[in-house]
């Protein structure tokens, strides 16, 4: 009887094994078939559709209806944990992960060990790239794992290119060991070299990453022997929460050839020494000065309590005066403890008196006059010892005698240009084989300018291959000026896309997209889809906190187009972005257009004399302005598209400045 039972069990086991083999074979065949179908679909998209493999959408048609959500430039995760599973998964890693999640911090922890011979997957690399902070947990076995070393190398790369924060934990090894001065990490790297499985270049990258991470001030658990892992995890969570409150600046994912620029400027900044340093970055418009400066700012940010990013100083000073920018600086550093300033001389004095004892990180973006520099940073003793200042400008002469170092940011070389163009046109690092010749033409037309490469590539990615020559010819015929090249992409838009592009460029830069979306009629303009389409073409950007952004070249293009349209039609501008001009229009009888977009400043008093109140009688409010006829000389205003009556302001009340308030005024027909 026992023999029969053993026989039956044997048959059962054999049947299970045979079924498993059949399933495995079926799975492989199915996976292969799906992969073949996927490749076939991609090939079909390339030959029959667009360069990026998306739907064949002509840029003169409506936006893609399949994608209606407006995405923002942000992060999928706040923290990425890099660790050797067999060493710490059940201990410190689990304590830390649970504590971070309980605190509401979006944390990535990979629970799988990479099988021998397999590559680190794109999803894992994306998780690293889309994290604000990486925490490598250095244990004795960390350097023995190829996976851990690959992660660390990419983490260090993201620190250089995206300003990612690294907060290392030295679990059961000393920082000296991680820096490969002695101990188990030296032995682990020697073993990797002996096995000859990895290239010399890969080994060098791993060593460099270990050395850099080992030099970062972190948590040395060897010196915290009396502290439990749970208690330690709580301390790390508190430090992470503090770090996440820092105002990090969002930068693009598509960065090419920028590492050496970041490295050079970081050396100029003297991060290891406590002395004030001022560095100026200069170059032509659209070459990437602001992006580079943001990366440097993000890398320096963890070491500063007082920090300020002043963007578009050239435009802001022209519209509202340099004292407006001085107010921004004082507000950012002193928070609510600052009195309003009325003129630039008073502002300069206050900056010197209030900030001279504070260690400050300051980024002055797009400076174009010595008046602006003198008003914001007259002398280095205006700021406390150890302050770091970054200036971007198109005019190198402004930096003379003002900075310690200068950095000339030039256009991209041919290889870098092709890589950046391909990322926007094809969503890959190089052009598809059948597009190589066309891509070379596009790169040549862009002249190594990152902004032009981005805009041209984004436009062509949504254009059928058969029309590439026509589009490229239009770019080629345009004058060499940057705006002329960019206008080709504007000309490819339909009327509603042009309308919203001009509205954003003239008025809505810096505004919350979910607020501004109500400025346009849904049926007529399909604003959400149109904004997404403009974003895809790189004509606008959705910045941090869903704020609308636009490169200053594109902004200037939108405003110049608005001016030229009014000249051709011999009419007043439909969009007015200068608050002084807006008020002058209200004071005259020259309001002839169907509607105007007017910006007004909160810190100004606006009042019309009774003789001019006929202008107010002829206008009605749209969403934002209410004209009270019993007191016709007083125009009450509320913030745009905001139903909160507590935010209402009267022109005759003195209000502190925060930003310009745009609002609609439509003339009765």
CSV table of C-alpha atoms in Angstrom, one decimal, residues 118-535:
chain,number,residue,atom,x,y,z
A,118,UNK,CA,20.4,41.7,-14.5
A,119,UNK,CA,20.5,45.5,-15.1
A,120,UNK,CA,19.0,48.1,-12.7
A,121,UNK,CA,15.6,48.7,-14.3
A,122,UNK,CA,14.4,52.0,-15.7
A,123,UNK,CA,11.6,52.2,-13.1
A,124,UNK,CA,14.2,52.1,-10.3
A,125,UNK,CA,16.2,54.8,-12.0
A,126,UNK,CA,13.1,56.9,-12.5
A,127,UNK,CA,12.3,56.5,-8.8
A,128,UNK,CA,15.7,57.9,-7.9
A,129,UNK,CA,15.4,60.7,-10.4
A,130,UNK,CA,11.9,61.7,-9.2
A,131,UNK,CA,12.9,61.9,-5.5
A,132,UNK,CA,13.9,65.0,-3.7
A,133,UNK,CA,16.1,63.2,-1.1
A,134,UNK,CA,18.1,60.0,-1.3
A,135,UNK,CA,19.2,58.2,1.8
A,136,UNK,CA,21.9,55.5,1.2
A,137,UNK,CA,22.2,53.2,4.2
A,138,UNK,CA,25.9,52.1,4.1
A,139,UNK,CA,26.3,48.7,5.7
A,140,UNK,CA,29.1,46.2,5.5
A,141,UNK,CA,27.7,44.4,2.4
A,142,UNK,CA,26.6,47.5,0.5
A,143,UNK,CA,29.7,47.8,-1.7
A,144,UNK,CA,29.5,44.1,-2.5
A,145,UNK,CA,26.2,44.6,-4.3
A,146,UNK,CA,26.4,45.8,-7.9
A,147,UNK,CA,22.8,47.0,-7.6
A,148,UNK,CA,23.6,49.2,-4.6
A,149,UNK,CA,26.7,50.7,-6.4
A,150,UNK,CA,24.6,51.4,-9.6
A,151,UNK,CA,22.0,53.1,-7.4
A,152,UNK,CA,24.6,55.2,-5.6
A,153,UNK,CA,26.3,56.3,-8.9
A,154,UNK,CA,22.9,57.5,-10.2
A,155,UNK,CA,22.0,59.2,-6.9
A,156,UNK,CA,25.3,61.2,-7.1
A,157,UNK,CA,24.5,62.1,-10.8
A,158,UNK,CA,21.1,63.4,-9.7
A,159,UNK,CA,22.8,65.4,-7.0
A,160,UNK,CA,24.9,67.1,-9.7
A,161,UNK,CA,22.2,67.6,-12.3
A,162,UNK,CA,19.0,68.0,-10.3
A,163,UNK,CA,20.3,69.3,-7.0
A,164,UNK,CA,19.0,66.2,-5.2
A,165,UNK,CA,19.9,66.0,-1.5
A,166,UNK,CA,21.9,63.0,-0.2
A,167,UNK,CA,21.5,62.2,3.5
A,168,UNK,CA,23.9,59.2,4.1
A,169,UNK,CA,23.6,56.8,7.0
A,170,UNK,CA,26.8,55.1,8.1
A,171,UNK,CA,25.2,52.0,9.7
A,172,UNK,CA,28.0,49.6,10.7
A,173,UNK,CA,30.8,51.2,8.7
A,174,UNK,CA,32.7,54.4,9.2
A,175,UNK,CA,32.7,57.3,6.6
A,176,UNK,CA,36.4,56.6,6.2
A,177,UNK,CA,35.6,53.1,4.9
A,178,UNK,CA,33.0,54.5,2.4
A,179,UNK,CA,35.6,56.9,1.1
A,180,UNK,CA,37.7,53.8,0.3
A,181,UNK,CA,40.5,54.6,2.7
A,182,UNK,CA,40.4,51.3,4.5
A,183,UNK,CA,38.2,48.4,5.5
A,184,UNK,CA,35.6,46.2,3.8
A,185,UNK,CA,34.7,48.6,1.0
A,186,UNK,CA,38.2,48.6,-0.3
A,187,UNK,CA,38.0,44.8,-0.3
A,188,UNK,CA,34.7,44.7,-2.1
A,189,UNK,CA,35.8,47.0,-4.9
A,190,UNK,CA,39.0,45.0,-5.3
A,191,UNK,CA,36.9,41.9,-5.7
A,192,UNK,CA,34.7,43.6,-8.4
A,193,UNK,CA,37.9,44.5,-10.3
A,194,UNK,CA,39.3,40.9,-9.9
A,195,UNK,CA,36.2,39.3,-11.4
A,196,UNK,CA,36.5,41.4,-14.5
A,197,UNK,CA,32.7,41.5,-14.9
A,198,UNK,CA,32.5,45.3,-15.2
A,199,UNK,CA,34.4,47.8,-17.3
A,200,UNK,CA,37.1,50.0,-15.8
A,201,UNK,CA,34.9,53.0,-16.4
A,202,UNK,CA,32.1,51.5,-14.4
A,203,UNK,CA,34.5,50.7,-11.5
A,204,UNK,CA,35.8,54.3,-11.6
A,205,UNK,CA,32.2,55.7,-11.4
A,206,UNK,CA,31.4,53.5,-8.4
A,207,UNK,CA,34.6,54.6,-6.6
A,208,UNK,CA,33.9,58.3,-7.4
A,209,UNK,CA,30.3,57.9,-6.1
A,210,UNK,CA,31.5,56.3,-2.9
A,211,UNK,CA,34.1,59.0,-2.3
A,212,UNK,CA,31.6,61.8,-2.8
A,213,UNK,CA,28.9,60.2,-0.7
A,214,UNK,CA,31.4,59.5,2.0
A,215,UNK,CA,32.4,63.1,2.2
A,216,UNK,CA,28.8,64.3,2.8
A,217,UNK,CA,28.0,64.9,6.5
A,218,UNK,CA,25.5,62.2,7.5
A,219,UNK,CA,24.5,60.0,10.4
A,220,UNK,CA,27.3,57.9,11.9
A,221,UNK,CA,25.6,55.2,13.9
A,222,UNK,CA,29.0,54.0,15.1
A,223,UNK,CA,29.1,57.1,17.3
A,224,UNK,CA,25.5,56.7,18.5
A,225,UNK,CA,25.8,53.3,20.3
A,226,UNK,CA,23.3,54.2,23.0
A,227,UNK,CA,20.6,55.3,20.7
A,228,UNK,CA,18.1,52.7,19.5
A,229,UNK,CA,17.2,52.3,15.8
A,230,UNK,CA,13.6,53.4,16.4
A,231,UNK,CA,14.7,56.6,18.1
A,232,UNK,CA,17.3,57.2,15.5
A,233,UNK,CA,14.6,56.8,12.7
A,234,UNK,CA,12.5,59.5,14.3
A,235,UNK,CA,15.4,61.9,14.3
A,236,UNK,CA,16.0,61.2,10.6
A,237,UNK,CA,12.3,61.9,9.9
A,238,UNK,CA,12.5,65.2,11.6
A,239,UNK,CA,15.6,66.2,9.6
A,240,UNK,CA,13.8,65.1,6.4
A,241,UNK,CA,10.8,67.2,7.2
A,242,UNK,CA,13.0,70.2,7.7
A,243,UNK,CA,14.8,69.6,4.4
A,244,UNK,CA,11.5,69.2,2.5
A,245,UNK,CA,10.4,72.7,3.7
A,246,UNK,CA,13.3,74.2,1.8
A,247,UNK,CA,12.1,76.1,-1.4
A,248,UNK,CA,13.9,73.9,-4.0
A,249,UNK,CA,13.6,75.2,-7.5
A,250,UNK,CA,12.2,72.9,-10.2
A,251,UNK,CA,14.4,72.1,-13.2
A,252,UNK,CA,13.9,70.2,-16.4
A,253,UNK,CA,14.4,66.4,-16.7
A,254,UNK,CA,16.0,66.9,-20.1
A,255,UNK,CA,19.4,68.2,-19.2
A,256,UNK,CA,22.4,67.5,-21.4
A,257,UNK,CA,26.1,68.4,-21.0
A,258,UNK,CA,25.6,70.4,-17.8
A,259,UNK,CA,27.6,68.3,-15.3
A,260,UNK,CA,31.0,70.0,-15.9
A,261,UNK,CA,29.4,73.5,-15.7
A,262,UNK,CA,27.9,72.6,-12.3
A,263,UNK,CA,31.2,71.2,-11.1
A,264,UNK,CA,33.2,74.3,-12.1
A,265,UNK,CA,30.7,76.7,-10.5
A,266,UNK,CA,30.5,74.7,-7.3
A,267,UNK,CA,34.3,75.0,-7.0
A,268,UNK,CA,34.0,78.7,-7.5
A,269,UNK,CA,31.4,78.9,-4.8
A,270,UNK,CA,33.9,77.5,-2.2
A,271,UNK,CA,31.3,75.3,-0.5
A,272,UNK,CA,33.9,74.0,2.0
A,273,UNK,CA,35.0,77.5,3.2
A,274,UNK,CA,33.1,80.0,5.2
A,275,UNK,CA,33.6,83.1,3.2
A,276,UNK,CA,31.2,85.2,1.0
A,277,UNK,CA,31.4,84.3,-2.7
A,278,UNK,CA,29.7,85.9,-5.7
A,279,UNK,CA,29.7,84.2,-9.0
A,280,UNK,CA,28.3,85.6,-12.3
A,281,UNK,CA,26.9,83.4,-15.1
A,282,UNK,CA,26.7,85.2,-18.5
A,283,UNK,CA,25.7,84.1,-22.0
A,284,UNK,CA,23.1,84.8,-24.7
A,285,UNK,CA,19.4,84.5,-24.1
A,286,UNK,CA,18.1,80.9,-24.2
A,287,UNK,CA,21.5,79.3,-23.6
A,288,UNK,CA,20.4,77.9,-20.2
A,289,UNK,CA,21.8,80.3,-17.6
A,290,UNK,CA,18.7,80.2,-15.3
A,291,UNK,CA,18.6,76.4,-15.4
A,292,UNK,CA,22.3,76.2,-14.5
A,293,UNK,CA,21.9,78.7,-11.7
A,294,UNK,CA,18.9,76.8,-10.3
A,295,UNK,CA,20.9,73.6,-10.1
A,296,UNK,CA,23.7,75.4,-8.2
A,297,UNK,CA,21.1,77.1,-5.9
A,298,UNK,CA,19.5,73.7,-5.1
A,299,UNK,CA,22.9,72.1,-4.3
A,300,UNK,CA,23.7,75.0,-1.9
A,301,UNK,CA,20.3,75.2,-0.3
A,302,UNK,CA,20.6,72.6,2.5
A,303,UNK,CA,23.4,74.7,4.1
A,304,UNK,CA,21.3,77.9,4.3
A,305,UNK,CA,18.4,79.1,6.5
A,306,UNK,CA,18.0,82.4,4.6
A,307,UNK,CA,17.6,82.0,0.9
A,308,UNK,CA,15.9,83.9,-1.9
A,309,UNK,CA,15.4,83.4,-5.7
A,310,UNK,CA,14.6,86.6,-7.5
A,311,UNK,CA,13.5,85.7,-11.0
A,312,UNK,CA,13.1,87.9,-14.1
A,313,UNK,CA,14.6,91.0,-12.5
A,314,UNK,CA,14.9,92.8,-15.8
A,315,UNK,CA,11.1,92.5,-16.5
A,316,UNK,CA,10.0,93.1,-12.9
A,317,UNK,CA,12.1,96.2,-12.6
A,318,UNK,CA,10.8,97.6,-15.9
A,319,UNK,CA,7.2,97.1,-14.9
A,320,UNK,CA,7.2,97.9,-11.1
A,321,UNK,CA,10.6,99.5,-10.3
A,322,UNK,CA,13.6,98.0,-8.6
A,323,UNK,CA,12.1,98.8,-5.1
A,324,UNK,CA,9.6,96.1,-5.9
A,325,UNK,CA,12.4,93.5,-6.2
A,326,UNK,CA,14.0,94.9,-3.0
A,327,UNK,CA,10.7,94.2,-1.2
A,328,UNK,CA,10.8,90.6,-2.5
A,329,UNK,CA,14.3,90.1,-1.1
A,330,UNK,CA,13.5,91.5,2.3
A,331,UNK,CA,10.2,89.6,2.5
A,332,UNK,CA,11.9,86.3,1.7
A,333,UNK,CA,14.7,86.7,4.3
A,334,UNK,CA,13.0,88.6,7.1
A,335,UNK,CA,9.5,87.1,6.6
A,336,UNK,CA,6.8,89.3,8.1
A,337,UNK,CA,9.3,91.4,10.2
A,338,UNK,CA,10.0,94.1,7.6
A,339,UNK,CA,8.5,97.5,6.9
A,340,UNK,CA,7.3,98.3,3.4
A,341,UNK,CA,9.9,100.4,1.4
A,342,UNK,CA,8.9,103.2,-0.9
A,343,UNK,CA,12.0,104.0,-2.9
A,344,UNK,CA,15.2,102.2,-4.0
A,345,UNK,CA,17.5,104.3,-1.7
A,346,UNK,CA,15.5,103.3,1.3
A,347,UNK,CA,15.5,99.7,0.1
A,348,UNK,CA,19.3,99.6,-0.3
A,349,UNK,CA,19.8,101.0,3.2
A,350,UNK,CA,17.4,98.5,4.7
A,351,UNK,CA,19.0,95.5,2.9
A,352,UNK,CA,22.4,96.5,4.2
A,353,UNK,CA,21.2,97.1,7.8
A,354,UNK,CA,18.9,94.1,8.1
A,355,UNK,CA,20.9,91.4,6.2
A,356,UNK,CA,24.5,92.2,7.0
A,357,UNK,CA,24.4,89.8,9.9
A,358,UNK,CA,22.7,87.0,8.0
A,359,UNK,CA,24.3,84.2,6.0
A,360,UNK,CA,22.2,84.4,2.8
A,361,UNK,CA,21.9,82.3,-0.4
A,362,UNK,CA,20.7,84.6,-3.1
A,363,UNK,CA,20.0,84.1,-6.8
A,364,UNK,CA,19.6,87.2,-9.0
A,365,UNK,CA,18.2,86.0,-12.3
A,366,UNK,CA,18.3,88.1,-15.5
A,367,UNK,CA,20.0,91.3,-14.3
A,368,UNK,CA,20.5,93.8,-17.1
A,369,UNK,CA,21.6,97.1,-15.4
A,370,UNK,CA,24.1,98.3,-12.9
A,371,UNK,CA,21.2,100.1,-11.1
A,372,UNK,CA,19.6,96.8,-10.3
A,373,UNK,CA,22.9,95.3,-8.9
A,374,UNK,CA,23.6,98.4,-6.8
A,375,UNK,CA,20.1,98.4,-5.4
A,376,UNK,CA,20.2,94.7,-4.5
A,377,UNK,CA,23.9,94.0,-3.6
A,378,UNK,CA,25.8,97.2,-3.5
A,379,UNK,CA,28.8,95.7,-1.6
A,380,UNK,CA,29.6,92.2,-0.3
A,381,UNK,CA,29.4,93.4,3.3
A,382,UNK,CA,25.6,93.9,2.8
A,383,UNK,CA,25.3,90.2,3.6
A,384,UNK,CA,26.8,88.1,6.4
A,385,UNK,CA,30.0,86.1,6.2
A,386,UNK,CA,29.6,82.8,4.3
A,387,UNK,CA,26.8,84.1,2.0
A,388,UNK,CA,26.7,82.8,-1.6
A,389,UNK,CA,25.4,84.9,-4.4
A,390,UNK,CA,24.7,83.8,-8.0
A,391,UNK,CA,23.9,86.3,-10.8
A,392,UNK,CA,22.7,85.5,-14.3
A,393,UNK,CA,23.0,88.1,-17.1
A,394,UNK,CA,23.4,88.6,-20.8
A,395,UNK,CA,25.8,91.4,-20.3
A,396,UNK,CA,29.3,90.4,-19.1
A,397,UNK,CA,30.3,94.0,-18.5
A,398,UNK,CA,27.8,94.2,-15.6
A,399,UNK,CA,29.9,91.7,-13.6
A,400,UNK,CA,33.1,93.7,-13.7
A,401,UNK,CA,34.3,94.6,-10.1
A,402,UNK,CA,31.1,93.0,-8.7
A,403,UNK,CA,31.9,89.3,-8.6
A,404,UNK,CA,34.7,86.9,-7.5
A,405,UNK,CA,34.3,84.6,-10.5
A,406,UNK,CA,32.5,84.6,-13.9
A,407,UNK,CA,31.3,81.6,-15.9
A,408,UNK,CA,30.8,81.9,-19.7
A,409,UNK,CA,27.9,79.6,-20.7
A,410,UNK,CA,28.2,78.9,-24.4
A,411,UNK,CA,26.0,77.1,-26.9
A,412,UNK,CA,26.0,73.3,-27.1
A,413,UNK,CA,28.3,71.3,-29.3
A,414,UNK,CA,27.0,69.1,-32.1
A,415,UNK,CA,26.7,65.9,-30.0
A,416,UNK,CA,25.0,67.6,-27.1
A,417,UNK,CA,22.6,69.4,-29.5
A,418,UNK,CA,21.7,66.2,-31.2
A,419,UNK,CA,21.1,64.5,-27.8
A,420,UNK,CA,18.9,67.3,-26.5
A,421,UNK,CA,17.0,67.6,-29.7
A,422,UNK,CA,16.4,63.8,-29.8
A,423,UNK,CA,15.0,63.8,-26.2
A,424,UNK,CA,12.3,66.3,-27.2
A,425,UNK,CA,11.7,65.0,-30.8
A,426,UNK,CA,11.9,61.2,-30.2
A,427,UNK,CA,11.9,60.7,-26.4
A,428,UNK,CA,15.2,59.0,-26.7
A,429,UNK,CA,19.0,59.8,-26.7
A,430,UNK,CA,19.5,59.7,-30.5
A,431,UNK,CA,17.4,60.1,-33.6
A,432,UNK,CA,15.7,57.2,-35.3
A,433,UNK,CA,17.6,55.9,-38.3
A,434,UNK,CA,15.2,57.3,-40.9
A,435,UNK,CA,15.3,60.7,-39.2
A,436,UNK,CA,19.1,61.2,-39.0
A,437,UNK,CA,19.4,63.5,-42.0
A,438,UNK,CA,16.4,65.6,-41.0
A,439,UNK,CA,17.6,65.8,-37.4
A,440,UNK,CA,21.0,67.1,-38.5
A,441,UNK,CA,19.2,69.9,-40.4
A,442,UNK,CA,17.2,70.8,-37.3
A,443,UNK,CA,20.3,70.8,-35.1
A,444,UNK,CA,22.1,73.0,-37.5
A,445,UNK,CA,19.2,75.5,-37.6
A,446,UNK,CA,19.0,75.7,-33.8
A,447,UNK,CA,22.7,76.7,-33.7
A,448,UNK,CA,23.4,75.0,-30.4
A,449,UNK,CA,20.8,77.0,-28.5
A,450,UNK,CA,19.0,74.8,-25.9
A,451,UNK,CA,15.8,76.8,-26.0
A,452,UNK,CA,15.6,76.5,-29.8
A,453,UNK,CA,16.5,72.8,-29.7
A,454,UNK,CA,13.7,72.2,-27.2
A,455,UNK,CA,11.1,74.2,-29.1
A,456,UNK,CA,11.9,72.8,-32.5
A,457,UNK,CA,12.2,69.3,-31.3
A,458,UNK,CA,8.9,69.5,-29.4
A,459,UNK,CA,7.1,70.9,-32.5
A,460,UNK,CA,8.5,68.2,-34.8
A,461,UNK,CA,7.7,65.4,-32.4
A,462,UNK,CA,4.0,66.1,-33.2
A,463,UNK,CA,4.5,66.5,-36.9
A,464,UNK,CA,4.2,63.8,-39.6
A,465,UNK,CA,7.5,63.0,-41.2
A,466,UNK,CA,6.2,64.1,-44.6
A,467,UNK,CA,5.9,67.6,-43.3
A,468,UNK,CA,9.3,67.9,-41.5
A,469,UNK,CA,11.0,69.4,-44.6
A,470,UNK,CA,8.3,72.2,-44.7
A,471,UNK,CA,8.6,73.0,-41.0
A,472,UNK,CA,12.4,73.0,-41.2
A,473,UNK,CA,12.4,75.2,-44.2
A,474,UNK,CA,10.2,77.7,-42.3
A,475,UNK,CA,12.8,77.6,-39.4
A,476,UNK,CA,15.6,78.1,-41.9
A,477,UNK,CA,14.1,81.1,-43.6
A,478,UNK,CA,13.5,82.8,-40.3
A,479,UNK,CA,16.1,85.4,-39.4
A,480,UNK,CA,18.9,84.3,-37.1
A,481,UNK,CA,17.4,86.1,-34.1
A,482,UNK,CA,16.1,83.7,-31.5
A,483,UNK,CA,12.6,85.2,-31.4
A,484,UNK,CA,12.2,84.7,-35.2
A,485,UNK,CA,13.0,81.0,-34.9
A,486,UNK,CA,10.5,80.7,-32.0
A,487,UNK,CA,7.8,82.4,-34.0
A,488,UNK,CA,7.7,79.5,-36.4
A,489,UNK,CA,6.3,77.4,-33.7
A,490,UNK,CA,3.8,80.1,-32.8
A,491,UNK,CA,2.7,80.3,-36.5
A,492,UNK,CA,1.9,76.6,-36.4
A,493,UNK,CA,-0.8,77.0,-33.7
A,494,UNK,CA,-4.5,77.4,-34.4
A,495,UNK,CA,-6.4,80.5,-33.4
A,496,UNK,CA,-7.4,79.4,-29.9
A,497,UNK,CA,-3.9,78.1,-29.1
A,498,UNK,CA,-2.5,81.4,-30.2
A,499,UNK,CA,-5.0,83.3,-28.1
A,500,UNK,CA,-4.2,81.4,-24.9
A,501,UNK,CA,-0.4,81.6,-25.6
A,502,UNK,CA,-0.6,85.4,-25.9
A,503,UNK,CA,-2.8,85.7,-22.8
A,504,UNK,CA,-0.3,83.7,-20.7
A,505,UNK,CA,2.8,85.5,-22.1
A,506,UNK,CA,1.3,88.9,-21.5
A,507,UNK,CA,-0.4,88.4,-18.2
A,508,UNK,CA,-0.6,85.0,-16.5
A,509,UNK,CA,3.1,84.0,-16.0
A,510,UNK,CA,3.4,82.9,-12.4
A,511,UNK,CA,-0.3,82.3,-11.9
A,512,UNK,CA,-1.8,79.0,-10.7
A,513,UNK,CA,-3.0,77.1,-13.7
A,514,UNK,CA,-6.2,75.9,-11.9
A,515,UNK,CA,-7.1,79.5,-11.2
A,516,UNK,CA,-6.3,80.9,-14.6
A,517,UNK,CA,-8.1,78.1,-16.4
A,518,UNK,CA,-11.4,80.0,-15.7
A,519,UNK,CA,-10.3,83.0,-17.7
A,520,UNK,CA,-11.2,81.3,-21.0
A,521,UNK,CA,-14.5,80.0,-22.3
A,522,UNK,CA,-14.5,76.2,-22.1
A,523,UNK,CA,-16.5,75.7,-25.3
A,524,UNK,CA,-14.5,78.2,-27.3
A,525,UNK,CA,-11.0,77.6,-26.2
A,526,UNK,CA,-10.8,74.1,-24.4
A,527,UNK,CA,-8.3,75.7,-22.1
A,528,UNK,CA,-7.1,72.5,-20.3
A,529,UNK,CA,-6.3,70.7,-23.5
A,530,UNK,CA,-4.9,73.8,-25.1
A,531,UNK,CA,-2.5,74.5,-22.2
A,532,UNK,CA,-1.4,70.9,-22.2
A,533,UNK,CA,-0.7,71.1,-25.9
A,534,UNK,CA,1.3,74.3,-25.5
A,535,UNK,CA,3.2,72.6,-22.7
